[in-house]
Amino acid sequence: MLRTSSIICRAALTRSYATATSPHALVFLEHRAGVIDSGSLSALTAAEQLGGQVSALVVGGSEHVQGVVDEVKKLKGVTSVLHSTSQQYTEPLPETLSPLLEKLLSDSPFTHVVSATSSTAKSLLPRVSARLDAPTVSDVTSLEHDAASGSTTFTRPIYAGNAIATVRAPAGIPIKFFTVRGTAFAPAVSQDSTADDKAVDPVEVADPVTQHLKTTIAKSDRPDLGVASRVVSGGRALKNAETFEKTLYPLADALGAAVGASRAAVDAGYADNSLQVGQTGKVVAPELYMAIGISGAIQHLAGMKDSKLIVAINKDADAPIFQVADVGLVADLFDAVPELTEKLKK
């Protein structure tokens, strides 16, 4: 079946042109308890595609930073690693991190600031770019840097992925900020050589206006939804939380897949909001995506239509999900899913 067609829109960030310089990207790397986020590894790949130097920035508490730095130094494309340690950076907040980033970018050689499209970065990068009177381009899916002119061209999805905007940032903009969609770039891999590292003094914020209270993480023995190669998602047709778990979890276990959910299922209380796939949830692009009892609202399609193989099971033959599905089964999910699970187990 044909996927949703893309409309190409063009826009320009107007500033006066300046002499082109070799790009030097600063990549804000996120980690949790010493484990680098997969989206940050994709941001490194995007930064490398600019064709210049790539510096990574690692912040956090004293217990994890050095281990992350040692790992980052071995990643492909990284030419240097900057790191800063402070108790205020243990749980990073835009209000406490932005002064450090501003300090690093003041009179610096950096031409681009890059990050994954995460909740932290979506607050941090626009905050800093506004203070520096520079633009931010979010959720970038491809980029191209013109070494001759110094301009950078980005593409990003708009209108829930139904159109692709092409945005050009000319050379006259000293620093270009952008976040990247993790599923659009391969994660950076380790290499034999190692980059240099440099410690940067933290910029402490006295009496910050916001404080971190707690972090609640949903624990599961299944693969992480954001990086899983197989995903089984359920929608509102699964009736309730008990049926959702009873129907989908055995299938996910048989496939070695992560579990996802539509916004309708999350809003109805069938699944935790950490499992939401869609425009306001997680964007995934696994090798296999199974949509069970999901009608295919445009907001959900925005979060999964880049999957390599989409399989849909729905008793409504006119459900929009079948317009993007590679394999579609018109059937009652309560009959089809248990039968499929049993066959997979055999």
Short mmCIF file of C-alpha atoms in Angstrom, two decimals:
data_model
loop_
_atom_site.label_atom_id
_atom_site.label_comp_id
_atom_site.label_asym_id
_atom_site.label_seq_id
_atom_site.Cartn_x
_atom_site.Cartn_y
_atom_site.Cartn_z
CA MET A 1 0.00 0.00 0.00
CA LEU A 2 1.10 3.58 -0.57
CA ARG A 3 2.40 5.55 2.40
CA THR A 4 1.23 9.11 3.12
CA SER A 5 2.71 11.43 0.50
CA SER A 6 4.97 14.29 1.54
CA ILE A 7 4.46 17.93 0.60
CA ILE A 8 7.70 19.87 0.36
CA CYS A 9 7.55 23.29 1.99
CA ARG A 10 10.45 25.71 1.88
CA ALA A 11 11.36 28.38 4.39
CA ALA A 12 14.43 30.49 5.01
CA LEU A 13 15.77 31.88 8.26
CA THR A 14 16.69 35.35 7.05
CA ARG A 15 19.94 36.87 8.26
CA SER A 16 22.80 38.54 6.43
CA TYR A 17 25.43 36.20 4.99
CA ALA A 18 28.92 36.01 6.43
CA THR A 19 32.18 34.38 5.47
CA ALA A 20 31.86 30.61 5.61
CA THR A 21 33.79 28.79 8.34
CA SER A 22 34.45 25.13 8.93
CA PRO A 23 31.60 23.72 11.04
CA HIS A 24 32.28 22.87 14.66
CA ALA A 25 29.32 21.23 16.42
CA LEU A 26 28.70 20.98 20.14
CA VAL A 27 26.51 17.97 20.94
CA PHE A 28 24.64 17.90 24.24
CA LEU A 29 24.72 14.26 25.34
CA GLU A 30 22.12 12.94 27.77
CA HIS A 31 22.63 9.94 30.01
CA ARG A 32 20.83 8.27 32.87
CA ALA A 33 22.87 6.63 35.61
CA GLY A 34 25.86 6.48 33.29
CA VAL A 35 24.00 5.01 30.31
CA ILE A 36 24.00 7.25 27.22
CA ASP A 37 20.57 7.81 25.69
CA SER A 38 20.19 6.27 22.26
CA GLY A 39 18.86 9.55 20.87
CA SER A 40 22.09 11.29 21.84
CA LEU A 41 24.10 8.72 19.88
CA SER A 42 21.98 9.58 16.85
CA ALA A 43 22.62 13.29 17.47
CA LEU A 44 26.37 12.57 17.22
CA THR A 45 25.85 10.98 13.81
CA ALA A 46 23.88 14.01 12.65
CA ALA A 47 26.62 16.35 13.87
CA GLU A 48 29.27 14.33 12.04
CA GLN A 49 27.33 14.81 8.78
CA LEU A 50 28.06 18.54 8.99
CA GLY A 51 31.59 17.66 7.91
CA GLY A 52 33.61 19.42 10.60
CA GLN A 53 34.73 18.94 14.18
CA VAL A 54 32.37 17.44 16.76
CA SER A 55 32.67 18.20 20.47
CA ALA A 56 30.48 16.38 22.97
CA LEU A 57 29.22 17.92 26.21
CA VAL A 58 28.62 15.63 29.19
CA VAL A 59 27.20 16.94 32.48
CA GLY A 60 26.04 15.25 35.65
CA GLY A 61 26.88 14.29 39.20
CA SER A 62 30.34 13.12 40.21
CA GLU A 63 29.40 9.43 40.33
CA HIS A 64 28.67 8.97 36.61
CA VAL A 65 30.34 11.66 34.51
CA GLN A 66 33.81 10.14 34.19
CA GLY A 67 32.47 6.77 33.06
CA VAL A 68 30.32 8.44 30.41
CA VAL A 69 33.26 10.57 29.25
CA ASP A 70 35.46 7.49 28.82
CA GLU A 71 32.76 5.89 26.68
CA VAL A 72 32.07 9.02 24.59
CA LYS A 73 35.78 9.48 23.80
CA LYS A 74 35.67 6.22 21.84
CA LEU A 75 32.61 7.09 19.73
CA LYS A 76 32.99 7.63 16.00
CA GLY A 77 33.04 11.26 14.93
CA VAL A 78 33.88 12.76 18.33
CA THR A 79 36.98 14.97 18.24
CA SER A 80 36.80 16.28 21.82
CA VAL A 81 34.73 15.83 24.98
CA LEU A 82 33.83 18.64 27.38
CA HIS A 83 32.52 17.65 30.77
CA SER A 84 31.25 19.47 33.83
CA THR A 85 30.38 18.01 37.21
CA SER A 86 28.01 19.51 39.75
CA GLN A 87 25.34 18.34 42.15
CA GLN A 88 22.96 20.67 40.30
CA TYR A 89 23.56 18.64 37.12
CA THR A 90 22.66 15.28 38.67
CA GLU A 91 19.09 15.78 37.48
CA PRO A 92 19.55 18.35 34.69
CA LEU A 93 17.05 21.20 34.45
CA PRO A 94 17.00 23.91 31.76
CA GLU A 95 17.26 26.62 34.42
CA THR A 96 20.49 25.19 35.85
CA LEU A 97 22.07 24.02 32.59
CA SER A 98 21.46 27.07 30.41
CA PRO A 99 24.07 29.30 32.14
CA LEU A 100 26.76 26.67 31.48
CA LEU A 101 25.78 26.38 27.83
CA GLU A 102 25.72 30.15 27.42
CA LYS A 103 29.20 30.36 28.91
CA LEU A 104 30.56 27.71 26.53
CA LEU A 105 29.03 29.40 23.48
CA SER A 106 30.18 32.92 24.29
CA ASP A 107 33.09 33.82 21.99
CA SER A 108 33.47 30.14 21.10
CA PRO A 109 34.33 28.40 17.80
CA PHE A 110 31.05 26.46 17.78
CA THR A 111 28.85 26.93 14.73
CA HIS A 112 26.15 24.39 15.60
CA VAL A 113 24.56 23.10 18.81
CA VAL A 114 22.95 19.67 18.47
CA SER A 115 20.85 17.42 20.67
CA ALA A 116 18.30 14.65 20.47
CA THR A 117 14.65 15.73 20.40
CA SER A 118 14.11 14.93 24.07
CA SER A 119 11.99 16.65 26.71
CA THR A 120 15.13 18.16 28.28
CA ALA A 121 16.59 19.41 25.01
CA LYS A 122 13.27 20.83 23.82
CA SER A 123 13.37 23.09 26.88
CA LEU A 124 17.11 23.76 27.02
CA LEU A 125 18.11 24.57 23.44
CA PRO A 126 15.33 27.09 22.65
CA ARG A 127 16.00 28.79 26.00
CA VAL A 128 19.69 29.27 25.22
CA SER A 129 19.17 30.12 21.56
CA ALA A 130 16.64 32.83 22.47
CA ARG A 131 19.12 34.44 24.86
CA LEU A 132 21.76 34.37 22.10
CA ASP A 133 19.30 35.64 19.47
CA ALA A 134 19.75 32.52 17.35
CA PRO A 135 17.21 30.16 15.74
CA THR A 136 16.37 26.59 16.74
CA VAL A 137 15.19 23.96 14.26
CA SER A 138 13.51 21.02 15.96
CA ASP A 139 12.99 17.35 15.10
CA VAL A 140 15.38 17.33 12.12
CA THR A 141 15.30 14.21 9.95
CA SER A 142 18.07 15.12 7.48
CA LEU A 143 20.63 17.86 7.00
CA GLU A 144 23.18 19.14 4.52
CA HIS A 145 25.92 21.69 5.15
CA ASP A 146 27.28 23.78 2.28
CA ALA A 147 30.96 24.29 3.03
CA ALA A 148 31.29 26.98 0.36
CA SER A 149 28.56 29.28 1.66
CA GLY A 150 28.43 28.13 5.28
CA SER A 151 24.66 27.60 5.16
CA THR A 152 22.94 24.52 6.55
CA THR A 153 19.74 23.01 5.15
CA PHE A 154 17.47 20.88 7.31
CA THR A 155 14.33 18.85 6.72
CA ARG A 156 11.76 18.30 9.44
CA PRO A 157 8.24 16.83 9.49
CA ILE A 158 5.29 19.17 10.06
CA TYR A 159 1.51 18.69 10.25
CA ALA A 160 1.93 15.39 12.13
CA GLY A 161 4.33 14.10 9.49
CA ASN A 162 2.07 14.76 6.50
CA ALA A 163 4.42 17.40 5.10
CA ILE A 164 8.17 17.89 5.12
CA ALA A 165 9.56 21.40 5.62
CA THR A 166 12.94 22.30 4.17
CA VAL A 167 14.56 24.99 6.32
CA ARG A 168 17.78 26.76 5.39
CA ALA A 169 19.91 28.56 7.98
CA PRO A 170 22.30 30.90 6.12
CA ALA A 171 25.92 31.54 7.02
CA GLY A 172 25.07 34.88 8.64
CA ILE A 173 23.71 33.07 11.70
CA PRO A 174 26.75 32.57 13.98
CA ILE A 175 25.33 29.55 15.87
CA LYS A 176 22.62 27.24 14.58
CA PHE A 177 20.71 25.18 17.15
CA PHE A 178 18.86 22.02 16.14
CA THR A 179 17.47 18.82 17.64
CA VAL A 180 17.31 15.57 15.69
CA ARG A 181 14.77 12.77 15.49
CA GLY A 182 16.61 9.72 16.80
CA THR A 183 14.99 7.29 14.39
CA ALA A 184 16.26 9.26 11.38
CA PHE A 185 19.99 8.82 12.13
CA ALA A 186 21.97 5.69 12.96
CA PRO A 187 23.53 5.68 16.46
CA ALA A 188 27.23 6.51 16.66
CA VAL A 189 29.42 3.44 17.15
CA SER A 190 32.70 2.88 18.98
CA GLN A 191 36.04 3.10 17.22
CA ASP A 192 39.67 2.29 18.06
CA SER A 193 40.95 5.84 18.54
CA THR A 194 39.96 8.10 21.43
CA ALA A 195 39.23 11.84 21.57
CA ASP A 196 40.66 14.41 23.97
CA ASP A 197 38.67 15.52 27.00
CA LYS A 198 38.55 18.75 28.98
CA ALA A 199 36.91 19.59 32.28
CA VAL A 200 34.75 22.73 32.36
CA ASP A 201 33.94 24.58 35.58
CA PRO A 202 30.20 24.40 36.38
CA VAL A 203 28.12 27.56 36.54
CA GLU A 204 26.21 27.25 39.79
CA VAL A 205 22.76 28.85 39.99
CA ALA A 206 21.88 30.33 43.36
CA ASP A 207 18.29 29.62 44.40
CA PRO A 208 17.07 28.13 41.09
CA VAL A 209 13.44 28.88 40.33
CA THR A 210 12.69 25.19 39.72
CA GLN A 211 13.76 22.07 41.58
CA HIS A 212 13.77 18.40 40.68
CA LEU A 213 11.46 16.50 43.02
CA LYS A 214 11.52 12.94 41.75
CA THR A 215 11.88 10.74 38.68
CA THR A 216 9.48 7.85 38.13
CA ILE A 217 10.66 5.23 35.66
CA ALA A 218 8.44 2.40 34.47
CA LYS A 219 10.38 -0.86 34.83
CA SER A 220 9.97 -3.72 32.40
CA ASP A 221 11.82 -6.87 31.40
CA ARG A 222 10.88 -6.18 27.79
CA PRO A 223 13.02 -4.13 25.37
CA ASP A 224 12.94 -0.35 25.68
CA LEU A 225 10.23 1.08 23.45
CA GLY A 226 12.44 3.80 21.99
CA VAL A 227 15.11 1.45 20.62
CA ALA A 228 13.32 -1.89 20.22
CA SER A 229 13.52 -3.59 16.83
CA ARG A 230 10.00 -4.99 17.29
CA VAL A 231 7.00 -3.21 18.82
CA VAL A 232 3.49 -4.46 19.56
CA SER A 233 1.03 -1.62 20.19
CA GLY A 234 -2.58 -1.70 21.31
CA GLY A 235 -5.46 0.74 21.01
CA ARG A 236 -8.77 1.56 22.63
CA ALA A 237 -10.39 -1.56 21.15
CA LEU A 238 -8.67 -3.61 23.89
CA LYS A 239 -11.45 -2.48 26.30
CA ASN A 240 -9.50 -2.15 29.58
CA ALA A 241 -6.10 -2.44 31.25
CA GLU A 242 -6.55 -6.11 32.17
CA THR A 243 -7.50 -7.11 28.63
CA PHE A 244 -4.69 -4.97 27.22
CA GLU A 245 -2.10 -6.83 29.29
CA LYS A 246 -3.67 -10.27 28.83
CA THR A 247 -3.89 -9.89 25.04
CA LEU A 248 -0.75 -7.98 24.05
CA TYR A 249 1.92 -9.02 26.53
CA PRO A 250 2.03 -12.73 25.55
CA LEU A 251 2.36 -11.71 21.88
CA ALA A 252 5.13 -9.25 22.72
CA ASP A 253 6.96 -11.90 24.74
CA ALA A 254 6.68 -14.41 21.90
CA LEU A 255 8.21 -11.86 19.50
CA GLY A 256 10.75 -10.44 21.95
CA ALA A 257 9.07 -7.08 21.34
CA ALA A 258 8.45 -3.90 23.29
CA VAL A 259 4.88 -2.88 24.12
CA GLY A 260 3.38 0.41 22.95
CA ALA A 261 -0.03 2.04 23.05
CA SER A 262 -2.07 4.65 21.25
CA ARG A 263 -2.97 7.88 23.01
CA ALA A 264 -6.58 6.71 23.27
CA ALA A 265 -5.45 3.59 25.15
CA VAL A 266 -3.21 5.63 27.46
CA ASP A 267 -5.91 8.23 28.16
CA ALA A 268 -8.34 5.43 28.96
CA GLY A 269 -5.90 4.03 31.53
CA TYR A 270 -5.06 0.82 29.68
CA ALA A 271 -1.32 1.52 29.69
CA ASP A 272 1.25 3.81 31.28
CA ASN A 273 1.95 7.05 29.40
CA SER A 274 5.58 5.97 28.96
CA LEU A 275 4.24 3.48 26.38
CA GLN A 276 2.47 6.07 24.23
CA VAL A 277 3.46 6.11 20.57
CA GLY A 278 2.56 9.13 18.47
CA GLN A 279 2.96 12.82 17.93
CA THR A 280 2.68 13.55 21.66
CA GLY A 281 4.40 10.33 22.71
CA LYS A 282 7.43 8.45 21.46
CA VAL A 283 8.49 8.30 17.82
CA VAL A 284 9.63 4.81 16.87
CA ALA A 285 10.87 3.18 13.67
CA PRO A 286 11.40 -0.52 14.44
CA GLU A 287 11.89 -3.34 11.95
CA LEU A 288 8.41 -4.61 12.85
CA TYR A 289 5.49 -2.58 14.18
CA MET A 290 2.23 -4.35 15.00
CA ALA A 291 -0.84 -2.15 15.48
CA ILE A 292 -3.51 -4.12 17.33
CA GLY A 293 -6.96 -2.54 17.57
CA ILE A 294 -5.58 0.87 16.55
CA SER A 295 -7.71 2.84 14.12
CA GLY A 296 -4.78 4.92 12.85
CA ALA A 297 -5.40 8.53 13.87
CA ILE A 298 -2.98 10.93 12.22
CA GLN A 299 -1.34 11.69 15.58
CA HIS A 300 -0.50 8.01 16.06
CA LEU A 301 0.77 7.57 12.51
CA ALA A 302 3.22 10.44 13.06
CA GLY A 303 4.98 8.31 15.67
CA MET A 304 5.33 5.01 13.79
CA LYS A 305 4.85 5.31 10.02
CA ASP A 306 8.61 5.17 9.39
CA SER A 307 8.65 1.57 10.67
CA LYS A 308 10.14 -0.90 8.19
CA LEU A 309 7.22 -3.37 8.31
CA ILE A 310 3.80 -2.34 9.62
CA VAL A 311 1.26 -5.04 10.46
CA ALA A 312 -2.29 -4.02 11.38
CA ILE A 313 -5.09 -6.09 12.90
CA ASN A 314 -8.49 -4.41 13.04
CA LYS A 315 -12.03 -5.58 12.43
CA ASP A 316 -12.88 -2.31 10.65
CA ALA A 317 -11.79 -2.73 7.03
CA ASP A 318 -11.98 1.05 6.52
CA ALA A 319 -9.68 1.93 9.44
CA PRO A 320 -7.03 4.49 8.39
CA ILE A 321 -4.26 2.25 9.76
CA PHE A 322 -4.63 0.02 6.67
CA GLN A 323 -3.54 2.93 4.45
CA VAL A 324 0.00 2.76 5.86
CA ALA A 325 0.13 -0.94 6.75
CA ASP A 326 2.30 -3.30 4.71
CA VAL A 327 0.30 -6.28 5.99
CA GLY A 328 -3.31 -5.93 7.08
CA LEU A 329 -5.67 -8.44 8.68
CA VAL A 330 -9.37 -7.61 8.96
CA ALA A 331 -10.39 -9.71 11.95
CA ASP A 332 -11.51 -9.63 15.56
CA LEU A 333 -8.29 -9.07 17.51
CA PHE A 334 -9.56 -11.19 20.41
CA ASP A 335 -9.60 -14.19 18.04
CA ALA A 336 -6.60 -13.37 15.87
CA VAL A 337 -4.04 -12.31 18.49
CA PRO A 338 -4.29 -15.39 20.77
CA GLU A 339 -4.12 -17.67 17.71
CA LEU A 340 -1.08 -15.81 16.39
CA THR A 341 0.59 -15.96 19.82
CA GLU A 342 0.13 -19.71 20.10
CA LYS A 343 1.58 -20.31 16.63
CA LEU A 344 4.58 -18.12 17.40
CA LYS A 345 5.25 -20.03 20.62
CA LYS A 346 5.38 -23.28 18.67
#
